[in-house]
Coordinates of C-alpha atoms and ligand atoms in Angstrom, one line a residue:
M144 CA 220.8 31.1 71.0
Q145 CA 218.9 28.1 69.5
K146 CA 216.6 29.0 66.6
F147 CA 213.3 27.6 65.4
Y148 CA 212.0 28.4 61.9
V149 CA 208.5 27.1 61.2
T150 CA 206.5 27.6 58.0
I151 CA 202.9 27.0 56.9
P152 CA 201.6 26.7 53.3
I153 CA 201.2 30.0 51.6
Y154 CA 197.5 29.9 50.8
Y155 CA 195.8 30.8 47.5
A156 CA 194.4 34.3 47.5
N157 CA 191.2 33.4 45.7
G158 CA 188.9 33.5 48.7
K159 CA 188.8 34.3 52.4
P160 CA 190.5 32.1 55.0
S161 CA 188.5 29.0 56.0
V162 CA 188.7 27.1 59.2
G163 CA 190.9 24.6 57.3
H164 CA 193.5 27.3 56.7
A165 CA 193.1 28.5 60.3
Y166 CA 193.8 25.0 61.4
T167 CA 197.3 24.7 60.1
T168 CA 198.0 28.4 61.0
I169 CA 196.9 28.0 64.6
A170 CA 198.9 24.7 64.9
A171 CA 202.0 26.5 63.7
D172 CA 201.3 29.4 66.1
V173 CA 201.0 27.0 69.0
L174 CA 204.5 25.7 68.1
A175 CA 206.0 29.1 67.5
R176 CA 204.7 30.3 70.9
Y177 CA 205.9 27.1 72.6
H178 CA 209.4 27.5 71.2
R179 CA 209.5 31.1 72.2
L180 CA 208.7 30.1 75.7
L181 CA 211.7 27.8 75.6
G182 CA 213.7 30.9 75.0
K183 CA 214.5 30.1 71.4
D184 CA 214.8 32.7 68.6
V185 CA 211.7 31.9 66.5
F186 CA 210.8 32.8 63.0
F187 CA 207.3 31.9 61.9
L188 CA 206.5 32.5 58.2
A189 CA 203.0 32.8 56.8
G190 CA 201.7 34.3 53.6
L191 CA 199.9 34.0 50.3
D192 CA 200.5 32.2 47.0
E193 CA 199.6 34.9 44.5
N194 CA 200.8 33.6 41.2
S195 CA 198.1 31.1 40.6
Q196 CA 195.6 30.9 37.8
K197 CA 192.9 30.5 40.4
N198 CA 193.6 34.0 41.7
I199 CA 193.2 35.5 38.3
E200 CA 189.9 33.8 37.7
A201 CA 188.7 34.9 41.1
A202 CA 189.7 38.5 40.3
Q203 CA 187.8 38.2 37.0
A204 CA 184.8 36.8 38.7
V205 CA 184.5 39.9 40.8
G206 CA 185.1 42.3 37.9
K207 CA 188.8 43.0 38.8
G208 CA 190.3 41.2 35.8
D209 CA 192.1 44.3 34.7
D210 CA 193.5 45.0 38.1
I211 CA 194.8 41.7 39.4
Q212 CA 197.4 43.2 41.6
G213 CA 194.8 45.4 43.2
Y214 CA 192.6 42.4 43.8
L215 CA 195.6 40.6 45.4
D216 CA 196.4 43.6 47.5
E217 CA 192.9 43.5 48.9
M218 CA 193.0 39.8 49.5
A219 CA 196.4 40.0 51.2
A220 CA 195.1 42.8 53.5
L221 CA 192.1 40.6 54.4
W222 CA 194.1 37.5 55.2
E223 CA 196.7 39.4 57.2
R224 CA 193.9 41.2 59.1
T225 CA 192.3 37.9 59.8
F226 CA 195.5 36.3 61.1
D227 CA 196.1 39.3 63.3
G228 CA 192.6 39.2 64.6
L229 CA 193.0 35.5 65.4
G230 CA 196.1 36.3 67.4
I231 CA 198.5 34.6 65.1
T232 CA 202.1 35.6 65.9
H233 CA 203.8 35.2 62.5
N234 CA 207.0 37.2 61.9
R235 CA 206.5 37.8 58.3
F236 CA 203.5 37.7 56.0
I237 CA 205.1 36.9 52.6
R238 CA 203.4 37.5 49.2
T239 CA 204.8 35.8 46.1
T240 CA 204.2 39.0 44.1
E241 CA 206.8 40.8 46.2
A242 CA 210.0 41.9 44.6
D243 CA 212.4 39.9 46.8
H244 CA 210.5 36.7 45.9
A245 CA 211.0 37.3 42.2
K246 CA 214.7 37.7 42.8
A247 CA 214.9 34.5 44.9
V248 CA 213.0 32.5 42.2
V249 CA 215.3 33.8 39.5
K250 CA 218.4 32.9 41.6
F251 CA 217.0 29.5 42.4
W252 CA 216.0 28.7 38.7
K253 CA 219.5 29.7 37.6
A254 CA 221.1 27.4 40.1
V255 CA 219.0 24.5 39.0
E256 CA 219.7 25.3 35.4
A257 CA 223.4 25.5 36.0
K258 CA 223.3 22.0 37.5
G259 CA 221.9 20.8 34.1
D260 CA 218.6 19.9 35.7
I261 CA 216.2 21.9 33.4
Y262 CA 215.3 20.8 29.9
Q263 CA 212.7 21.8 27.3
G264 CA 210.0 19.3 26.4
E265 CA 206.4 19.0 25.5
Y266 CA 203.9 18.4 28.2
E267 CA 200.8 16.6 27.2
G268 CA 198.4 15.4 29.9
L269 CA 196.0 16.4 32.6
Y270 CA 196.0 19.5 34.7
C271 CA 193.7 20.3 37.6
K272 CA 193.3 24.0 38.0
G273 CA 192.0 23.6 41.5
C274 CA 195.2 21.9 42.7
E275 CA 197.4 23.7 40.1
A276 CA 198.9 20.3 39.6
F277 CA 199.7 17.9 36.7
Y278 CA 198.0 14.5 37.1
S279 CA 198.3 11.1 35.6
E280 CA 195.2 8.9 34.9
A281 CA 196.3 6.8 37.9
D282 CA 195.9 9.8 40.2
L283 CA 192.2 10.2 39.3
V284 CA 189.1 8.7 40.8
D285 CA 186.4 8.1 38.3
G286 CA 188.3 10.3 35.9
K287 CA 188.1 13.2 38.4
C288 CA 190.6 15.0 40.6
P289 CA 190.2 13.3 44.0
L290 CA 190.3 16.6 45.8
H291 CA 188.2 18.9 43.7
L292 CA 185.9 16.2 42.1
T293 CA 186.3 18.0 38.8
V294 CA 187.5 16.6 35.4
P295 CA 191.0 17.9 34.8
A296 CA 191.8 19.7 31.6
H297 CA 193.8 18.1 28.9
I298 CA 196.7 20.3 28.0
K299 CA 199.5 20.2 25.5
E300 CA 202.2 22.8 25.7
K301 CA 206.0 23.3 25.3
N302 CA 207.4 23.6 28.8
Y303 CA 210.6 23.5 30.8
F304 CA 211.0 20.4 32.8
F305 CA 212.9 19.7 36.0
K306 CA 214.9 16.4 36.2
L307 CA 213.1 15.2 39.2
T308 CA 213.8 11.5 38.5
K309 CA 217.5 12.2 38.7
Y310 CA 217.0 12.6 42.5
R311 CA 215.0 9.4 43.0
D312 CA 217.8 7.6 44.8
A313 CA 219.0 10.6 46.7
L314 CA 215.5 11.2 48.0
L315 CA 215.0 7.6 49.1
E316 CA 218.3 7.6 50.8
H317 CA 217.6 10.8 52.7
I318 CA 214.2 9.6 53.8
G319 CA 215.7 6.3 54.9
K320 CA 218.5 8.0 56.9
H321 CA 216.2 10.6 58.5
P322 CA 213.0 9.0 59.7
E323 CA 212.1 12.4 61.3
F324 CA 212.1 14.1 57.9
I325 CA 208.5 13.1 57.0
Q326 CA 205.9 12.7 59.8
P327 CA 203.7 11.0 60.7
S328 CA 205.2 7.8 59.4
S329 CA 202.1 6.8 57.4
R330 CA 202.8 9.8 55.2
R331 CA 206.4 8.7 54.8
N332 CA 205.2 5.3 53.4
E333 CA 202.9 7.1 51.0
I334 CA 205.8 9.3 49.7
V335 CA 208.3 6.5 49.4
S336 CA 205.8 4.5 47.3
Y337 CA 205.2 7.6 45.1
I338 CA 208.9 8.2 44.7
E339 CA 209.6 4.6 43.9
K340 CA 206.7 3.9 41.6
F341 CA 205.1 7.0 40.2
M342 CA 207.5 10.0 40.2
T343 CA 208.3 11.4 36.8
D344 CA 210.1 14.6 35.7
T345 CA 207.9 17.5 36.2
S346 CA 206.9 20.6 34.2
I347 CA 208.0 23.8 35.9
S348 CA 206.7 26.4 33.5
R349 CA 203.5 27.3 31.7
S350 CA 203.3 28.9 28.3
T351 CA 199.7 29.9 28.6
M352 CA 200.0 31.9 31.8
K353 CA 200.2 35.7 31.5
W354 CA 200.6 36.2 35.3
G355 CA 203.5 35.1 37.4
I356 CA 207.3 35.2 37.4
P357 CA 208.8 35.1 33.9
V358 CA 211.2 32.2 33.2
P359 CA 214.7 33.6 33.3
G360 CA 215.8 34.0 29.7
D361 CA 212.5 33.1 28.2
E362 CA 209.8 35.7 28.7
S363 CA 207.3 33.7 26.8
Q364 CA 206.9 31.3 29.7
R365 CA 206.0 31.8 33.3
V366 CA 207.4 29.8 36.2
Y367 CA 204.9 27.1 37.2
V368 CA 203.1 28.2 40.4
W369 CA 204.2 25.4 42.6
F370 CA 207.9 25.8 41.7
D371 CA 207.6 29.4 42.5
A372 CA 205.5 28.9 45.7
L373 CA 207.8 26.4 47.4
I374 CA 210.7 28.9 47.1
N375 CA 208.8 31.3 49.4
Y376 CA 210.3 29.3 52.3
L377 CA 213.7 30.6 51.2
T378 CA 212.7 34.1 50.3
G379 CA 211.0 34.5 53.6
V380 CA 214.4 34.4 55.4
G381 CA 216.5 36.3 52.9
Y382 CA 217.6 33.9 50.1
G383 CA 218.8 36.0 47.2
T384 CA 218.5 39.3 49.1
D385 CA 220.0 39.0 52.7
E386 CA 222.5 36.1 52.9
A387 CA 223.3 36.7 56.5
N388 CA 219.7 36.4 57.5
F389 CA 219.3 33.4 55.3
K390 CA 222.3 31.7 57.0
K391 CA 220.8 32.4 60.4
W392 CA 217.5 30.7 59.7
W393 CA 217.9 28.1 57.0
P394 CA 217.3 25.2 57.0
A395 CA 213.8 25.4 58.3
N396 CA 213.1 23.3 61.4
L397 CA 209.6 22.5 60.4
H398 CA 207.3 22.8 57.4
L399 CA 203.7 22.3 58.6
V400 CA 201.4 21.3 55.8
G401 CA 198.1 19.5 55.1
K402 CA 198.3 15.9 53.8
D403 CA 197.0 17.2 50.4
I404 CA 200.3 18.7 49.5
I405 CA 202.9 16.3 50.7
K406 CA 204.1 15.2 47.2
F407 CA 205.2 18.8 46.7
H408 CA 206.8 19.2 50.1
C409 CA 208.3 15.8 50.6
A410 CA 209.5 14.8 47.1
I411 CA 209.6 17.8 44.6
W412 CA 210.8 20.4 47.1
P413 CA 213.7 18.4 48.6
A414 CA 214.8 17.4 45.1
M415 CA 214.7 21.1 44.0
L416 CA 216.8 21.9 47.0
M417 CA 219.3 19.1 46.3
S418 CA 219.6 20.4 42.8
A419 CA 220.2 24.0 43.9
G420 CA 222.7 22.8 46.5
I421 CA 220.7 24.0 49.5
P422 CA 220.3 22.0 52.7
L423 CA 217.0 20.3 53.2
P424 CA 214.5 21.3 55.9
E425 CA 214.7 19.2 59.1
R426 CA 211.1 18.0 59.1
V427 CA 207.8 18.1 57.2
F428 CA 204.8 17.3 59.3
A429 CA 201.6 16.7 57.4
H430 CA 198.3 16.9 59.4
G431 CA 195.0 15.3 58.4
F432 CA 192.0 16.9 56.8
F433 CA 188.7 17.5 58.4
T434 CA 185.2 17.4 57.1
V435 CA 182.3 19.6 58.2
D436 CA 179.4 17.7 59.6
G437 CA 180.7 14.7 57.8
Q438 CA 181.0 16.4 54.4
K439 CA 184.0 17.7 52.5
M440 CA 184.2 21.5 53.1
S441 CA 183.7 23.2 49.8
K442 CA 182.5 26.5 48.3
S443 CA 180.1 24.6 46.0
L444 CA 178.5 22.8 49.0
G445 CA 178.3 26.2 50.7
N446 CA 179.5 24.7 54.0
V447 CA 182.8 26.5 54.4
V448 CA 183.2 27.5 58.0
D449 CA 184.6 31.0 58.6
P450 CA 187.1 31.0 61.6
V451 CA 186.2 34.6 62.3
D452 CA 182.6 33.7 62.9
I453 CA 183.6 31.1 65.6
A454 CA 186.1 33.5 67.2
T455 CA 183.5 36.2 67.3
K456 CA 180.8 33.9 68.7
Y457 CA 183.1 32.3 71.3
S458 CA 186.7 33.6 71.3
N459 CA 190.1 33.0 69.7
D460 CA 191.0 30.6 72.5
V461 CA 187.9 28.6 72.1
L462 CA 188.6 28.2 68.3
R463 CA 192.2 27.2 69.1
F464 CA 191.1 24.8 71.8
F465 CA 188.4 23.1 69.7
L466 CA 190.6 22.6 66.6
M467 CA 193.5 21.2 68.7
R468 CA 191.2 19.1 71.0
E469 CA 188.6 17.7 68.6
I470 CA 190.9 16.4 65.9
R471 CA 194.0 14.3 66.7
F472 CA 196.8 16.2 65.0
G473 CA 198.0 14.1 62.1
E474 CA 194.8 12.3 61.7
D475 CA 191.6 13.1 59.8
G476 CA 188.6 14.4 61.7
D477 CA 185.3 16.2 61.6
Y478 CA 184.2 19.7 62.5
S479 CA 180.7 20.3 63.8
S480 CA 179.2 23.2 65.6
K481 CA 177.3 20.8 67.8
R482 CA 180.6 19.2 69.0
L483 CA 182.0 22.7 69.5
E484 CA 179.0 23.6 71.7
E485 CA 179.4 20.4 73.7
R486 CA 183.1 20.9 74.2
Y487 CA 182.5 24.4 75.3
N488 CA 180.0 23.5 77.9
G489 CA 181.8 20.3 78.9
D490 CA 185.6 20.8 78.7
L491 CA 185.7 24.5 79.1
A492 CA 182.8 25.6 81.2
N493 CA 182.4 22.5 83.4
E494 CA 185.9 21.3 83.7
L495 CA 188.4 24.1 83.4
G496 CA 186.3 27.2 84.1
N497 CA 184.5 25.6 87.0
L498 CA 187.8 24.3 88.5
V499 CA 189.4 27.8 88.5
H500 CA 186.3 29.3 90.0
R501 CA 185.9 26.7 92.7
V502 CA 189.5 26.8 93.8
I503 CA 189.6 30.6 94.0
T504 CA 186.3 30.7 95.8
M505 CA 187.5 28.3 98.4
A506 CA 190.8 30.2 98.9
E507 CA 188.7 33.4 99.3
K508 CA 186.5 31.7 101.9
Y509 CA 189.1 29.9 103.9
F510 CA 192.2 32.0 103.4
D511 CA 190.9 35.5 102.8
S512 CA 192.0 35.3 99.1
K513 CA 195.7 34.7 100.1
V514 CA 197.9 31.9 98.8
P515 CA 198.4 29.5 101.8
A516 CA 201.8 27.9 102.8
K517 CA 203.5 25.6 100.3
A518 CA 202.8 22.0 100.0
D519 CA 203.7 19.1 97.7
G520 CA 201.6 18.3 94.6
F521 CA 200.9 15.7 92.0
L522 CA 202.5 16.8 88.8
A523 CA 204.5 13.7 88.4
G524 CA 205.7 13.3 84.8
A525 CA 203.4 15.9 83.3
W526 CA 206.1 18.3 82.1
P527 CA 208.4 15.8 80.3
A528 CA 205.3 14.2 78.7
Y529 CA 204.1 17.6 77.6
Q530 CA 207.5 18.6 76.3
S531 CA 207.9 15.4 74.1
A532 CA 204.3 15.9 72.8
M533 CA 205.2 19.4 71.7
E534 CA 208.5 18.4 70.2
E535 CA 206.8 15.6 68.3
V536 CA 204.0 17.9 67.1
R537 CA 201.4 15.8 69.0
L538 CA 199.4 18.9 69.9
Y539 CA 196.4 17.0 70.8
D540 CA 198.4 15.1 73.4
A541 CA 200.0 18.3 74.8
L542 CA 196.5 19.6 75.4
E543 CA 195.4 16.3 76.8
I544 CA 198.2 16.4 79.4
A545 CA 197.0 19.8 80.6
W546 CA 193.5 18.5 80.7
S547 CA 194.5 15.5 82.8
L548 CA 195.7 17.9 85.4
V549 CA 192.4 19.7 85.2
R550 CA 190.5 16.4 85.7
Q551 CA 192.9 15.3 88.5
S552 CA 192.3 18.6 90.3
N553 CA 188.6 18.3 90.1
Q554 CA 188.9 14.7 91.4
F555 CA 191.2 15.9 94.2
I556 CA 188.6 18.4 95.3
D557 CA 185.9 15.7 95.3
E558 CA 188.1 13.4 97.4
K559 CA 189.6 16.0 99.9
R560 CA 186.3 17.8 100.3
P561 CA 188.0 21.0 101.6
W562 CA 184.6 22.3 103.0
E563 CA 184.6 19.3 105.4
L564 CA 188.2 19.8 106.3
A565 CA 187.2 23.3 107.2
K566 CA 184.3 22.1 109.4
L567 CA 186.6 19.6 111.1
K568 CA 189.2 22.3 111.6
E569 CA 191.8 20.2 109.8
D570 CA 193.8 23.4 109.1
K571 CA 197.0 21.9 107.8
M572 CA 195.2 19.5 105.4
L573 CA 192.9 22.3 104.2
S574 CA 195.8 24.6 103.6
D575 CA 197.9 22.0 101.8
S576 CA 194.9 21.1 99.6
I577 CA 194.3 24.7 98.6
Y578 CA 197.9 25.3 97.9
V579 CA 198.2 22.2 95.7
L580 CA 195.2 23.2 93.7
L581 CA 196.4 26.8 93.2
E582 CA 199.9 25.8 92.2
T583 CA 198.5 23.1 89.9
L584 CA 196.4 25.9 88.2
R585 CA 199.6 27.8 87.6
H586 CA 201.1 24.8 85.9
I587 CA 198.0 24.3 83.9
A588 CA 198.2 27.9 82.8
W589 CA 201.8 27.5 81.7
M590 CA 200.9 24.4 79.7
L591 CA 198.0 26.4 78.1
L592 CA 200.1 29.4 77.2
P593 CA 201.0 28.3 73.7
L594 CA 197.6 26.7 73.1
M595 CA 195.2 29.2 74.7
P596 CA 197.3 32.2 75.4
D597 CA 194.5 34.6 76.5
T598 CA 193.0 32.0 78.9
A599 CA 196.5 31.3 80.4
E600 CA 197.0 35.0 81.1
K601 CA 193.6 35.3 82.7
I602 CA 194.5 32.4 85.0
F603 CA 197.8 34.1 85.9
T604 CA 195.9 37.3 86.8
K605 CA 193.4 35.3 89.0
L606 CA 196.4 33.7 90.8
G607 CA 197.7 37.2 91.6
L608 CA 200.6 36.9 89.2
E609 CA 201.7 39.7 87.0
V610 CA 201.5 38.5 83.4
S611 CA 204.6 40.3 82.1
K612 CA 206.6 39.1 85.1
E613 CA 205.4 35.6 84.6
L614 CA 206.2 35.6 80.9
G615 CA 209.6 37.1 81.6
Q616 CA 210.6 34.0 83.6
S617 CA 212.7 31.2 82.2
Q618 CA 210.8 28.0 81.5
A619 CA 213.3 26.2 83.9
S620 CA 212.0 28.2 86.9
A621 CA 208.3 28.4 85.7
W622 CA 208.0 24.7 85.4
V623 CA 209.3 23.9 88.9
W624 CA 206.8 23.0 91.6
G625 CA 206.2 25.6 94.3
E626 CA 206.7 28.9 92.5
L627 CA 203.4 30.3 93.6
A628 CA 204.3 32.5 96.6
P629 CA 202.4 32.1 99.8
G630 CA 200.7 35.4 100.8
A631 CA 200.0 36.6 97.3
T632 CA 196.5 38.0 96.7
L633 CA 194.1 36.1 94.4
V634 CA 191.7 37.9 92.2
K635 CA 188.5 36.0 91.6
G636 CA 187.0 38.1 88.7
E637 CA 184.6 36.7 86.2
P638 CA 184.2 33.0 85.3
L639 CA 186.5 32.1 82.4
F640 CA 183.9 30.3 80.4
P641 CA 180.3 31.1 81.4
R642 CA 178.0 28.2 80.5
R643 CA 176.0 28.7 77.3
E644 CA 172.4 27.8 77.1
V645 CA 171.8 25.3 74.2
Ligands
MSP880 N1 199.0 27.4 47.6 C1 199.1 26.0 48.0 C2 200.2 25.8 49.0 C3 201.6 26.3 48.6 S1 202.8 26.0 49.8 C4 204.2 26.3 49.1 C5 197.8 25.5 48.6 N2 197.0 26.5 49.1 S2 195.5 26.2 49.7 O1 195.0 27.5 49.9 O2 194.8 25.2 48.9 O3 195.8 25.6 51.1 C6 195.9 24.2 51.4 C7 196.2 24.0 52.8 O4 195.1 24.5 53.6 C8 196.2 22.5 53.3 O5 197.5 22.0 53.1 C9 195.9 22.7 54.8 O6 197.1 23.2 55.4 C10 194.8 23.7 54.8 N3 193.5 23.2 54.7 C11 192.5 23.6 53.9 N4 191.4 22.9 54.1 C12 191.6 22.0 55.1 C13 190.8 21.0 55.8 N5 189.5 20.8 55.5 N6 191.4 20.3 56.8 C14 192.7 20.6 57.2 N7 193.4 21.4 56.6 C15 192.9 22.2 55.5 O7 197.6 24.3 48.6

């Protein structure tokens, strides 16, 4: 059986999930669900980055400085609960304070050390606590971290270093030979320029940290949080603890990340793997960042959007829909509650919801709520286009393909005017039109399954299909035209997306 192993960043545990974290997580969930529908064995890893200075400060800020593990346990429970509530189908929720992860990090460190790629040196330079990253002057904007807009600390300490520059040529060669390794291609160019011009050896330990995984053989130092965090992708599938499982899943098929952390995922991480003698992941896809009402989302501005608030006000599917539909995956975008309301009433209530309601109401009226005889439809190349969009992580396009069927169906109704066909007693034309519309709805539901799973299931139910039976089908038969059986009883039920008064 083919496998698909997808990961998302393990997020810092110093606050609750924002809609930014939900974005990457939902995108990966869409892909995990899609690949499961293809019949693949899927492993979707999510989790928390717990060995960060930021987490310790957050614990201290709420008076839990003497029980950091307790604080992390609470945060992990909160994140996991949130993901579950949002309908995320991850297979493991990994925490970097777990015992198997410490084992994996030690094993990995020793492999890199045995390769002769770790040396002791003195680090003197800039460190942004927000990013947990070492910076050069050239990285800064007006002397500040471009992401956190704070002045980084000047630090000077004895550290262990990783010979990153030793892998410069090998990295460039790999990226050159595998254009799919870093996507979209704009990110690839960014990374190539970084590797060619700016990459230096990197510090992989901290002497001032009291929290985190001790450096093997030198308890006075802790493993630098990014070196430790990246290894979670190996730990998650058994590296260092369950070799058979590790062999089954590694290399990962896809690391999904935000564009803020590509240096770590597309340069440092592959070099670390090369050093440890482990195959590289197939692909790293970096999506863009979105602002909120045109402003950077930040705690200090107080404009952090809580995904749970949106899911509660609307639904999980509306949140998924909006994030995938409003921002072209891979590009930057903006989140605004006004746009969300417009998209709800426009795309969801008027276009999709109304279509489903109209079609089923007509079938009720003209065919006593029974599916009429089969007829040919207008899917054309929708499935191949949808499939390549999903394969290439163009999630916006995948949704757009489903939506073009929605719009075509609405247009089809306006052109065929079934109510006039009924008056004119054009029985065959009427029956064909209604079948085409119902069967197209089934295809739309199948396309929506990974993107808006609850909505897709509701459409199945309205079409008189049994959800479990439908899902038990192979994609090969489900995607074929004409699967909706004549005579089946439709169930009108409630409208999918009742209009909301603005
Ligand atoms: N702990 C590291 C990741 C380690 S992975 C081995 C980290 N954590 S984080 O909590 O800061 O999460 C960053 C990620 O959150 C981004 O890469 C992105 O996936 C997501 N996003 C956070 N805010 C976002 C936006 N405003 N827009 C889009 N994605 C956002 O970095």
